[in-house]
mmCIF file of C-alpha atoms in Angstrom:
data_model
loop_
_atom_site.group_PDB
_atom_site.id
_atom_site.type_symbol
_atom_site.label_atom_id
_atom_site.label_comp_id
_atom_site.label_asym_id
_atom_site.label_seq_id
_atom_site.Cartn_x
_atom_site.Cartn_y
_atom_site.Cartn_z
ATOM 1 C CA MET A 144 -33.328 -108.011 23.380
ATOM 2 C CA LYS A 145 -36.372 -109.016 25.367
ATOM 3 C CA ILE A 146 -37.279 -107.488 28.725
ATOM 4 C CA VAL A 147 -40.625 -107.266 30.612
ATOM 5 C CA ALA A 148 -42.870 -104.407 31.660
ATOM 6 C CA GLN A 149 -45.386 -104.802 34.492
ATOM 7 C CA VAL A 150 -48.723 -103.043 34.746
ATOM 8 C CA LYS A 151 -51.380 -103.229 37.460
ATOM 9 C CA LEU A 152 -54.947 -103.946 36.449
ATOM 10 C CA LEU A 153 -57.806 -102.079 38.102
ATOM 11 C CA PRO A 154 -61.031 -104.150 37.550
ATOM 12 C CA ALA A 155 -64.040 -101.882 37.570
ATOM 13 C CA SER A 156 -66.175 -104.272 39.692
ATOM 14 C CA ALA A 157 -66.032 -107.332 41.879
ATOM 15 C CA TYR A 158 -67.569 -109.273 39.016
ATOM 16 C CA ASP A 159 -64.645 -108.464 36.721
ATOM 17 C CA ALA A 160 -62.173 -109.404 39.446
ATOM 18 C CA ASP A 161 -63.979 -112.706 40.070
ATOM 19 C CA ALA A 162 -63.974 -113.434 36.334
ATOM 20 C CA LEU A 163 -60.202 -112.934 36.149
ATOM 21 C CA ALA A 164 -59.613 -115.132 39.198
ATOM 22 C CA ALA A 165 -61.897 -117.846 37.779
ATOM 23 C CA THR A 166 -60.005 -117.720 34.524
ATOM 24 C CA LEU A 167 -56.723 -118.377 36.270
ATOM 25 C CA ARG A 168 -58.224 -121.264 38.176
ATOM 26 C CA ALA A 169 -59.739 -122.830 35.036
ATOM 27 C CA CYS A 170 -56.529 -122.435 33.036
ATOM 28 C CA ASN A 171 -54.331 -123.936 35.767
ATOM 29 C CA ARG A 172 -56.681 -126.857 36.382
ATOM 30 C CA ALA A 173 -56.568 -127.489 32.674
ATOM 31 C CA ALA A 174 -52.769 -127.244 32.781
ATOM 32 C CA ASN A 175 -52.672 -129.874 35.549
ATOM 33 C CA HIS A 176 -54.783 -132.220 33.430
ATOM 34 C CA ALA A 177 -52.537 -131.686 30.381
ATOM 35 C CA SER A 178 -49.464 -132.168 32.553
ATOM 36 C CA SER A 179 -50.802 -135.499 33.839
ATOM 37 C CA VAL A 180 -51.409 -136.683 30.305
ATOM 38 C CA ALA A 181 -47.988 -135.457 29.142
ATOM 39 C CA PHE A 182 -46.241 -137.287 32.011
ATOM 40 C CA ALA A 183 -48.324 -140.530 31.753
ATOM 41 C CA LYS A 184 -47.992 -140.855 27.923
ATOM 42 C CA ASP A 185 -44.600 -139.086 27.617
ATOM 43 C CA LEU A 186 -45.995 -136.439 25.223
ATOM 44 C CA LYS A 187 -43.787 -133.444 25.772
ATOM 45 C CA ARG A 188 -43.983 -131.999 22.280
ATOM 46 C CA ARG A 189 -46.517 -129.260 21.753
ATOM 47 C CA ASN A 190 -48.224 -130.562 18.605
ATOM 48 C CA VAL A 191 -48.493 -134.113 19.901
ATOM 49 C CA LEU A 192 -49.838 -133.083 23.313
ATOM 50 C CA GLN A 193 -52.266 -130.585 21.843
ATOM 51 C CA GLY A 194 -53.809 -133.277 19.640
ATOM 52 C CA GLU A 195 -54.279 -135.480 22.706
ATOM 53 C CA VAL A 196 -55.854 -132.969 25.166
ATOM 54 C CA TYR A 197 -57.256 -130.091 23.063
ATOM 55 C CA PHE A 198 -60.905 -131.127 22.969
ATOM 56 C CA ALA A 199 -60.891 -132.209 26.613
ATOM 57 C CA LEU A 200 -59.577 -128.790 27.734
ATOM 58 C CA LYS A 201 -62.361 -127.054 25.818
ATOM 59 C CA ALA A 202 -65.155 -129.328 26.915
ATOM 60 C CA ASP A 203 -64.233 -130.011 30.554
ATOM 61 C CA TYR A 204 -62.665 -126.640 31.591
ATOM 62 C CA ASP A 205 -64.696 -124.129 29.610
ATOM 63 C CA LEU A 206 -61.707 -122.887 27.663
ATOM 64 C CA GLY A 207 -61.840 -121.282 24.263
ATOM 65 C CA ALA A 208 -59.705 -122.428 21.395
ATOM 66 C CA GLN A 209 -56.817 -120.026 21.867
ATOM 67 C CA PRO A 210 -56.686 -120.299 25.688
ATOM 68 C CA ALA A 211 -56.508 -124.122 25.299
ATOM 69 C CA VAL A 212 -53.539 -123.697 22.934
ATOM 70 C CA ARG A 213 -51.827 -121.381 25.394
ATOM 71 C CA VAL A 214 -52.333 -123.884 28.217
ATOM 72 C CA VAL A 215 -50.714 -126.635 26.227
ATOM 73 C CA LYS A 216 -47.770 -124.418 25.372
ATOM 74 C CA LYS A 217 -47.382 -123.479 29.074
ATOM 75 C CA VAL A 218 -47.193 -127.166 30.026
ATOM 76 C CA CYS A 219 -44.681 -128.013 27.304
ATOM 77 C CA ASP A 220 -42.502 -125.027 28.234
ATOM 78 C CA ALA A 221 -42.544 -126.135 31.873
ATOM 79 C CA TYR A 222 -41.349 -129.614 30.973
ATOM 80 C CA ALA A 223 -38.688 -128.140 28.639
ATOM 81 C CA THR A 224 -37.400 -125.924 31.501
ATOM 82 C CA LEU A 225 -37.328 -128.850 33.908
ATOM 83 C CA LYS A 226 -35.411 -130.913 31.419
ATOM 84 C CA GLY A 227 -32.895 -128.043 30.927
ATOM 85 C CA ASN A 228 -32.418 -127.630 34.637
ATOM 86 C CA ILE A 229 -31.823 -131.375 35.159
ATOM 87 C CA LYS A 230 -29.340 -131.425 32.276
ATOM 88 C CA ALA A 231 -27.502 -128.398 33.580
ATOM 89 C CA GLY A 232 -27.596 -129.621 37.147
ATOM 90 C CA ASN A 233 -29.425 -126.526 38.418
ATOM 91 C CA LEU A 234 -31.362 -128.291 41.163
ATOM 92 C CA GLY A 235 -29.539 -127.056 44.226
ATOM 93 C CA ARG A 236 -27.605 -128.858 46.984
ATOM 94 C CA GLU A 237 -29.803 -131.963 46.979
ATOM 95 C CA GLY A 238 -29.794 -132.196 43.212
ATOM 96 C CA SER A 239 -30.090 -135.988 42.916
ATOM 97 C CA LYS A 240 -33.071 -136.151 45.292
ATOM 98 C CA ARG A 241 -34.842 -133.322 43.574
ATOM 99 C CA ARG A 242 -34.206 -134.944 40.183
ATOM 100 C CA LEU A 243 -35.822 -138.170 41.360
ATOM 101 C CA ARG A 244 -38.810 -136.297 42.752
ATOM 102 C CA ALA A 245 -39.158 -134.243 39.530
ATOM 103 C CA GLU A 246 -38.972 -137.340 37.291
ATOM 104 C CA SER A 247 -41.386 -139.393 39.414
ATOM 105 C CA LYS A 248 -44.472 -137.226 39.116
ATOM 106 C CA PRO A 249 -46.051 -134.709 36.716
ATOM 107 C CA ILE A 250 -45.486 -130.988 37.071
ATOM 108 C CA ALA A 251 -48.233 -129.384 39.147
ATOM 109 C CA PHE A 252 -49.542 -125.809 38.707
ATOM 110 C CA ARG A 253 -50.970 -123.670 41.474
ATOM 111 C CA GLU A 254 -54.478 -122.482 40.857
ATOM 112 C CA ASP A 255 -53.293 -118.851 40.914
ATOM 113 C CA ALA A 256 -50.188 -119.455 38.787
ATOM 114 C CA ALA A 257 -49.481 -117.029 35.942
ATOM 115 C CA GLN A 258 -51.256 -117.635 32.604
ATOM 116 C CA PRO A 259 -49.937 -116.417 29.210
ATOM 117 C CA PHE A 260 -52.223 -114.520 26.840
ATOM 118 C CA ASP A 261 -51.443 -113.649 23.220
ATOM 119 C CA ASP A 262 -52.844 -110.924 21.009
ATOM 120 C CA ARG A 263 -55.901 -112.994 20.004
ATOM 121 C CA ILE A 264 -57.200 -113.112 23.580
ATOM 122 C CA LEU A 265 -55.638 -109.866 24.980
ATOM 123 C CA THR A 266 -55.837 -106.456 23.349
ATOM 124 C CA TRP A 267 -53.952 -103.379 24.593
ATOM 125 C CA ASN A 268 -55.193 -99.809 24.236
ATOM 126 C CA LEU A 269 -52.178 -97.741 25.306
ATOM 127 C CA ASP A 270 -53.774 -94.396 24.550
ATOM 128 C CA ALA A 271 -56.722 -95.076 26.901
ATOM 129 C CA ARG A 272 -54.554 -97.241 29.216
ATOM 130 C CA THR A 273 -57.011 -100.103 29.090
ATOM 131 C CA VAL A 274 -56.983 -103.779 28.071
ATOM 132 C CA SER A 275 -59.577 -106.155 26.737
ATOM 133 C CA ILE A 276 -59.107 -109.689 27.936
ATOM 134 C CA TRP A 277 -60.782 -113.129 27.438
ATOM 135 C CA THR A 278 -62.196 -114.775 30.540
ATOM 136 C CA VAL A 279 -64.359 -117.830 31.238
ATOM 137 C CA ALA A 280 -67.226 -115.425 31.805
ATOM 138 C CA GLY A 281 -66.769 -113.774 28.422
ATOM 139 C CA ARG A 282 -64.537 -111.044 27.110
ATOM 140 C CA ILE A 283 -64.108 -108.106 29.503
ATOM 141 C CA LYS A 284 -63.384 -104.790 27.801
ATOM 142 C CA HIS A 285 -61.927 -101.477 28.935
ATOM 143 C CA ILE A 286 -60.147 -102.711 32.104
ATOM 144 C CA PRO A 287 -57.931 -99.808 33.247
ATOM 145 C CA PHE A 288 -54.335 -100.316 34.159
ATOM 146 C CA VAL A 289 -51.613 -98.186 35.790
ATOM 147 C CA CYS A 290 -47.832 -98.296 35.476
ATOM 148 C CA SER A 291 -44.760 -96.150 35.590
ATOM 149 C CA ALA A 292 -43.816 -93.743 32.827
ATOM 150 C CA GLN A 293 -40.826 -96.010 31.956
ATOM 151 C CA ALA A 294 -43.135 -98.990 31.594
ATOM 152 C CA MET A 295 -45.423 -96.986 29.255
ATOM 153 C CA LYS A 296 -42.463 -96.296 26.997
ATOM 154 C CA LEU A 297 -41.509 -99.951 26.981
ATOM 155 C CA LEU A 298 -45.095 -101.043 26.126
ATOM 156 C CA ALA A 299 -44.814 -99.169 22.818
ATOM 157 C CA SER A 300 -42.372 -101.940 21.768
ATOM 158 C CA ARG A 301 -44.478 -104.774 23.223
ATOM 159 C CA LYS A 302 -44.333 -108.028 21.294
ATOM 160 C CA GLY A 303 -45.477 -111.556 22.049
ATOM 161 C CA GLU A 304 -47.301 -112.951 25.080
ATOM 162 C CA SER A 305 -48.357 -111.196 28.282
ATOM 163 C CA ASP A 306 -48.790 -113.082 31.538
ATOM 164 C CA LEU A 307 -51.806 -112.496 33.837
ATOM 165 C CA VAL A 308 -50.603 -112.695 37.452
ATOM 166 C CA LEU A 309 -52.569 -112.662 40.717
ATOM 167 C CA ARG A 310 -50.429 -111.462 43.569
ATOM 168 C CA ASP A 311 -51.720 -110.589 47.028
ATOM 169 C CA GLY A 312 -55.240 -110.183 45.709
ATOM 170 C CA LYS A 313 -54.155 -107.798 42.912
ATOM 171 C CA PHE A 314 -53.978 -108.492 39.225
ATOM 172 C CA PHE A 315 -50.958 -107.654 37.055
ATOM 173 C CA LEU A 316 -50.011 -108.086 33.427
ATOM 174 C CA ILE A 317 -46.389 -108.752 32.668
ATOM 175 C CA ALA A 318 -45.730 -107.927 28.992
ATOM 176 C CA THR A 319 -42.779 -109.045 26.884
ATOM 177 C CA VAL A 320 -41.005 -106.098 25.235
ATOM 178 C CA ASP A 321 -38.680 -106.455 22.257
ATOM 179 C CA LEU A 322 -36.063 -103.678 22.137
ATOM 180 C CA PRO A 323 -33.362 -103.150 19.560
ATOM 181 C CA GLU A 324 -30.007 -104.126 20.950
ATOM 182 C CA PRO A 325 -27.145 -101.698 20.190
ATOM 183 C CA GLU A 326 -23.821 -103.021 18.888
ATOM 184 C CA VAL A 327 -21.327 -103.731 21.609
ATOM 185 C CA PHE A 328 -18.365 -101.327 21.477
ATOM 186 C CA GLU A 329 -14.711 -102.241 21.773
ATOM 187 C CA PRO A 330 -13.784 -101.540 25.417
ATOM 188 C CA ASP A 331 -10.820 -99.516 26.587
ATOM 189 C CA GLY A 332 -10.112 -101.820 29.560
ATOM 190 C CA PHE A 333 -12.544 -103.370 32.029
ATOM 191 C CA LEU A 334 -14.225 -102.375 35.221
ATOM 192 C CA GLY A 335 -13.774 -105.297 37.630
ATOM 193 C CA VAL A 336 -16.596 -105.885 40.060
ATOM 194 C CA ASP A 337 -16.108 -108.025 43.198
ATOM 195 C CA LEU A 338 -19.431 -109.249 44.565
ATOM 196 C CA GLY A 339 -19.845 -109.988 48.267
ATOM 197 C CA ILE A 340 -22.137 -110.052 51.331
ATOM 198 C CA VAL A 341 -20.434 -107.473 53.547
ATOM 199 C CA ASN A 342 -19.835 -105.231 50.554
ATOM 200 C CA ILE A 343 -22.397 -105.921 47.808
ATOM 201 C CA ALA A 344 -20.064 -104.690 45.069
ATOM 202 C CA THR A 345 -16.558 -103.285 44.957
ATOM 203 C CA THR A 346 -15.110 -101.889 41.740
ATOM 204 C CA SER A 347 -11.572 -101.842 40.490
ATOM 205 C CA ASP A 348 -11.766 -98.070 40.773
ATOM 206 C CA GLY A 349 -11.994 -98.466 44.548
ATOM 207 C CA GLU A 350 -15.665 -97.632 44.874
ATOM 208 C CA ILE A 351 -17.403 -99.726 47.537
ATOM 209 C CA MET A 352 -21.160 -100.341 47.609
ATOM 210 C CA ALA A 353 -21.533 -101.455 51.258
ATOM 211 C CA GLY A 354 -24.154 -103.982 52.233
ATOM 212 C CA ARG A 355 -24.464 -102.822 55.824
ATOM 213 C CA ARG A 356 -27.897 -101.189 55.384
ATOM 214 C CA LEU A 357 -29.305 -104.117 53.426
ATOM 215 C CA ASN A 358 -27.997 -106.656 55.854
ATOM 216 C CA ARG A 359 -29.514 -104.687 58.782
ATOM 217 C CA TYR A 360 -32.808 -104.545 56.902
ATOM 218 C CA ARG A 361 -32.714 -108.330 56.304
ATOM 219 C CA ARG A 362 -31.864 -108.997 59.917
ATOM 220 C CA ARG A 363 -34.635 -106.712 61.174
ATOM 221 C CA HIS A 364 -37.233 -108.471 58.982
ATOM 222 C CA ARG A 365 -35.908 -111.898 59.960
ATOM 223 C CA ASP A 366 -36.322 -111.054 63.679
ATOM 224 C CA LEU A 367 -39.785 -109.560 63.038
ATOM 225 C CA ARG A 368 -40.928 -112.722 61.225
ATOM 226 C CA GLN A 369 -39.677 -114.951 64.035
ATOM 227 C CA LYS A 370 -41.509 -112.777 66.596
ATOM 228 C CA LEU A 371 -44.757 -112.848 64.693
ATOM 229 C CA GLN A 372 -44.579 -116.573 63.952
ATOM 230 C CA LYS A 373 -44.261 -117.308 67.658
ATOM 231 C CA LYS A 374 -47.415 -115.340 68.462
ATOM 232 C CA ARG A 375 -49.717 -117.510 66.195
ATOM 233 C CA THR A 376 -52.536 -114.988 66.429
ATOM 234 C CA LYS A 377 -54.773 -113.859 63.580
ATOM 235 C CA SER A 378 -53.319 -110.316 63.695
ATOM 236 C CA ALA A 379 -49.798 -111.767 63.581
ATOM 237 C CA LYS A 380 -50.720 -113.806 60.497
ATOM 238 C CA ARG A 381 -52.209 -110.771 58.825
ATOM 239 C CA ALA A 382 -48.990 -108.855 59.583
ATOM 240 C CA LEU A 383 -46.906 -111.666 58.091
ATOM 241 C CA LYS A 384 -48.999 -111.702 54.954
ATOM 242 C CA ARG A 385 -48.671 -107.904 54.641
ATOM 243 C CA LEU A 386 -44.879 -108.029 55.066
ATOM 244 C CA ARG A 387 -44.129 -110.910 52.760
ATOM 245 C CA ARG A 388 -42.025 -110.113 49.732
ATOM 246 C CA ARG A 389 -41.186 -106.661 51.129
ATOM 247 C CA GLU A 390 -37.628 -107.757 51.883
ATOM 248 C CA ALA A 391 -37.249 -109.242 48.351
ATOM 249 C CA ARG A 392 -38.534 -106.074 46.747
ATOM 250 C CA HIS A 393 -36.132 -103.944 48.808
ATOM 251 C CA ALA A 394 -33.159 -106.171 47.918
ATOM 252 C CA ALA A 395 -34.171 -106.113 44.192
ATOM 253 C CA ASN A 396 -34.396 -102.298 44.233
ATOM 254 C CA THR A 397 -30.957 -102.076 45.844
ATOM 255 C CA ASN A 398 -29.494 -104.358 43.153
ATOM 256 C CA HIS A 399 -31.169 -102.274 40.409
ATOM 257 C CA VAL A 400 -29.604 -99.107 41.791
ATOM 258 C CA ILE A 401 -26.132 -100.657 42.043
ATOM 259 C CA ALA A 402 -26.384 -102.254 38.557
ATOM 260 C CA LYS A 403 -27.435 -98.965 37.033
ATOM 261 C CA GLN A 404 -24.429 -97.180 38.648
ATOM 262 C CA LEU A 405 -21.960 -99.822 37.458
ATOM 263 C CA VAL A 406 -23.208 -99.696 33.836
ATOM 264 C CA ALA A 407 -23.231 -95.888 33.859
ATOM 265 C CA THR A 408 -19.591 -95.828 35.069
ATOM 266 C CA ALA A 409 -18.445 -98.350 32.466
ATOM 267 C CA GLU A 410 -20.282 -96.542 29.650
ATOM 268 C CA ARG A 411 -18.899 -93.123 30.671
ATOM 269 C CA THR A 412 -15.356 -94.465 30.713
ATOM 270 C CA SER A 413 -15.710 -96.637 27.551
ATOM 271 C CA ARG A 414 -14.869 -99.759 29.489
ATOM 272 C CA GLY A 415 -16.469 -103.177 29.733
ATOM 273 C CA ILE A 416 -17.624 -104.867 32.932
ATOM 274 C CA ALA A 417 -15.976 -108.025 34.338
ATOM 275 C CA LEU A 418 -17.958 -110.105 36.891
ATOM 276 C CA GLU A 419 -17.173 -113.305 38.718
ATOM 277 C CA ASP A 420 -18.972 -116.450 37.604
ATOM 278 C CA LEU A 421 -20.389 -117.497 40.997
ATOM 279 C CA SER A 422 -22.766 -120.188 39.764
ATOM 280 C CA GLY A 423 -22.857 -123.114 42.271
ATOM 281 C CA ILE A 424 -21.132 -121.188 45.021
ATOM 282 C CA ARG A 425 -23.698 -122.157 47.648
ATOM 283 C CA GLN A 426 -22.915 -125.787 46.992
ATOM 284 C CA ARG A 427 -19.178 -125.197 47.206
ATOM 285 C CA VAL A 428 -19.113 -123.070 50.334
ATOM 286 C CA THR A 429 -19.675 -124.465 53.837
ATOM 287 C CA ALA A 430 -21.065 -121.753 56.145
ATOM 288 C CA LYS A 431 -21.416 -121.745 59.905
ATOM 289 C CA LYS A 432 -24.926 -122.076 61.263
ATOM 290 C CA ASP A 433 -25.228 -118.372 62.146
ATOM 291 C CA GLN A 434 -24.015 -117.380 58.590
ATOM 292 C CA ARG A 435 -26.329 -119.626 56.570
ATOM 293 C CA ALA A 436 -29.143 -117.104 56.389
ATOM 294 C CA ARG A 437 -26.841 -114.444 55.076
ATOM 295 C CA LEU A 438 -25.311 -116.794 52.518
ATOM 296 C CA HIS A 439 -28.598 -118.081 51.135
ATOM 297 C CA SER A 440 -30.166 -114.588 50.978
ATOM 298 C CA TRP A 441 -27.173 -113.279 48.994
ATOM 299 C CA ALA A 442 -28.724 -112.157 45.677
ATOM 300 C CA PHE A 443 -25.547 -112.192 43.626
ATOM 301 C CA ALA A 444 -27.209 -113.925 40.628
ATOM 302 C CA GLN A 445 -29.947 -111.272 40.533
ATOM 303 C CA LEU A 446 -27.356 -108.446 40.578
ATOM 304 C CA GLY A 447 -25.366 -110.110 37.821
ATOM 305 C CA ALA A 448 -28.461 -110.521 35.696
ATOM 306 C CA PHE A 449 -29.426 -106.851 36.265
ATOM 307 C CA VAL A 450 -25.908 -105.730 35.275
ATOM 308 C CA GLU A 451 -25.907 -107.915 32.180
ATOM 309 C CA TYR A 452 -29.266 -106.747 30.766
ATOM 310 C CA LYS A 453 -28.646 -103.071 31.539
ATOM 311 C CA ALA A 454 -25.250 -103.350 29.887
ATOM 312 C CA ARG A 455 -26.731 -105.000 26.776
ATOM 313 C CA ARG A 456 -29.203 -102.040 26.476
ATOM 314 C CA ALA A 457 -26.267 -99.638 26.651
ATOM 315 C CA GLY A 458 -23.980 -101.634 24.337
ATOM 316 C CA VAL A 459 -21.472 -102.209 27.166
ATOM 317 C CA PRO A 460 -19.590 -105.551 26.915
ATOM 318 C CA VAL A 461 -19.870 -107.916 29.927
ATOM 319 C CA VAL A 462 -17.620 -110.919 30.587
ATOM 320 C CA PHE A 463 -17.724 -113.462 33.397
ATOM 321 C CA VAL A 464 -14.417 -114.764 34.781
ATOM 322 C CA ASP A 465 -13.219 -117.618 36.956
ATOM 323 C CA PRO A 466 -13.445 -116.480 40.578
ATOM 324 C CA ARG A 467 -10.800 -118.857 41.950
ATOM 325 C CA ASN A 468 -8.143 -117.194 44.059
ATOM 326 C CA THR A 469 -9.276 -113.627 43.188
ATOM 327 C CA SER A 470 -9.228 -112.892 46.930
ATOM 328 C CA ARG A 471 -5.805 -114.520 47.527
ATOM 329 C CA GLN A 472 -3.909 -113.220 44.527
ATOM 330 C CA CYS A 473 -1.974 -109.954 44.677
ATOM 331 C CA SER A 474 -3.129 -107.596 41.953
ATOM 332 C CA GLU A 475 0.348 -106.064 41.825
ATOM 333 C CA CYS A 476 2.755 -109.025 41.611
ATOM 334 C CA LYS A 477 0.324 -111.945 41.110
ATOM 335 C CA HIS A 478 1.664 -113.805 44.143
ATOM 336 C CA THR A 479 -1.074 -116.127 45.347
ATOM 337 C CA HIS A 480 -1.364 -117.473 48.895
ATOM 338 C CA ARG A 481 -4.152 -117.928 51.397
ATOM 339 C CA THR A 482 -2.351 -115.925 54.107
ATOM 340 C CA ASN A 483 -2.375 -112.789 51.862
ATOM 341 C CA ARG A 484 -5.993 -112.276 52.986
ATOM 342 C CA VAL A 485 -5.341 -111.157 56.547
ATOM 343 C CA THR A 486 -8.963 -110.313 57.440
ATOM 344 C CA GLN A 487 -12.202 -109.885 55.635
ATOM 345 C CA ALA A 488 -11.299 -106.280 54.661
ATOM 346 C CA ARG A 489 -7.465 -106.330 54.693
ATOM 347 C CA PHE A 490 -5.082 -107.737 52.063
ATOM 348 C CA VAL A 491 -1.287 -107.807 52.649
ATOM 349 C CA CYS A 492 0.911 -109.453 49.948
ATOM 350 C CA ARG A 493 3.533 -111.721 51.513
ATOM 351 C CA SER A 494 5.757 -111.223 48.473
ATOM 352 C CA CYS A 495 5.794 -107.528 47.498
ATOM 353 C CA GLY A 496 4.199 -106.084 50.637
ATOM 354 C CA ALA A 497 1.295 -104.366 48.832
ATOM 355 C CA VAL A 498 -1.474 -103.341 51.239
ATOM 356 C CA LEU A 499 -4.999 -102.951 49.805
ATOM 357 C CA HIS A 500 -8.653 -103.297 50.781
ATOM 358 C CA ALA A 501 -9.296 -107.055 50.180
ATOM 359 C CA ASP A 502 -12.356 -106.495 47.983
ATOM 360 C CA HIS A 503 -10.573 -103.758 45.979
ATOM 361 C CA ASN A 504 -7.683 -106.113 45.372
ATOM 362 C CA GLY A 505 -10.109 -108.847 44.249
ATOM 363 C CA SER A 506 -11.890 -106.445 41.855
ATOM 364 C CA ARG A 507 -8.610 -105.491 40.246
ATOM 365 C CA ASN A 508 -7.775 -109.159 39.673
ATOM 366 C CA ILE A 509 -11.246 -109.600 38.104
ATOM 367 C CA ALA A 510 -10.587 -106.633 35.793
ATOM 368 C CA HIS A 511 -7.324 -108.177 34.646
ATOM 369 C CA ARG A 512 -8.972 -111.510 34.022
ATOM 370 C CA GLY A 513 -11.782 -109.759 32.131
ATOM 371 C CA GLU A 514 -9.296 -108.136 29.689
ATOM 372 C CA ALA A 515 -7.663 -111.546 29.138
ATOM 373 C CA VAL A 516 -11.013 -113.244 28.417
ATOM 374 C CA TRP A 517 -12.039 -110.413 26.024
ATOM 375 C CA LYS A 518 -8.763 -110.614 24.102
ATOM 376 C CA ARG A 519 -9.028 -114.365 23.700
ATOM 377 C CA GLY A 520 -12.619 -114.109 22.446
ATOM 378 C CA ALA A 521 -12.518 -110.891 20.418
ATOM 379 C CA VAL A 522 -9.928 -111.596 17.724
ATOM 380 C CA ASN A 523 -12.242 -110.813 14.834
ATOM 381 C CA ARG A 524 -14.643 -108.448 16.670
ATOM 382 C CA PRO A 525 -15.325 -105.214 14.764
ATOM 383 C CA ARG A 526 -14.351 -101.992 16.447
ATOM 384 C CA THR A 527 -17.181 -99.581 17.087
ATOM 385 C CA SER A 528 -17.497 -96.397 19.081
ATOM 386 C CA PRO A 529 -19.356 -96.354 22.409
ATOM 387 C CA ARG A 530 -22.695 -94.547 22.581
#
């Protein structure tokens, strides 16, 4: 399986930092030129587009041979991703309008957008913790980098491209790591996980990961942003720049912690994990005005992705189930009615009288559906022991 490891570059001088920034600008200007040609002449295949723009990228944008090839590949990958999103309908609530806008003009790249480097133009020295990288000012050697101990372990399995990223005036390399994927074991039942806003995750074991702290953190940052935006002073703008992405990093860290806990519980008990397939929920749900910010900041897709990749690394099976009526169906007698959900937190079955926490009841329904999905799809699956 492929995951990424991030390291922070520490250019030794302002000259090195300027060379890296100039390289990003040159590559992205070249990408915009290649994108315009690809759009105007409908050349979306890599070999065809490369033959059309290769010499122009080298002559007009001071790119070497291999950087020019990487730029062409980046442009073709961007158009392939756009085509896939249009085909799958992943363009949000105003999908038709976004599709028209996307199809009416070429893809544009920011001057500081990430640029992929392969092993011909980027060399890693893990022992010395340095890299050697091609720039428009020549190859810069022995650039130090820092990262976590976990990232260093992952870099030993690095394979493929690494992206140079400029973020808040700092340079990062995001490397692709190819790890061996363990064989998925045959689960002894499933751990159902109900995802929500009030409670981020609730398991079929009755464990609740409340979202109160995260929601308070989001609300505090939202109020602070509004206060600073009203001031319109230079110091307020500096504060806004300093605070940006802090909320997203905190939410991502919270999701990492929860995902790790869910996977550890499933692995310890030899169970799989069942999640709701919530794709498109923001288009299906109509929220009140005061609830829209909470709905659109709900990072359920990120949490699901974290659970899925951590489970794959541990060999834990993961299934996604239909979320319809999981909050209205009784997990004891299967009676389904909208009045069963008395309040956000209380579930009372009108048929058998079972009283449960609403999210716990939903997670139990998800666990049952997960077992059914696994049985339907695992007829010829070999049995293996969990790690």
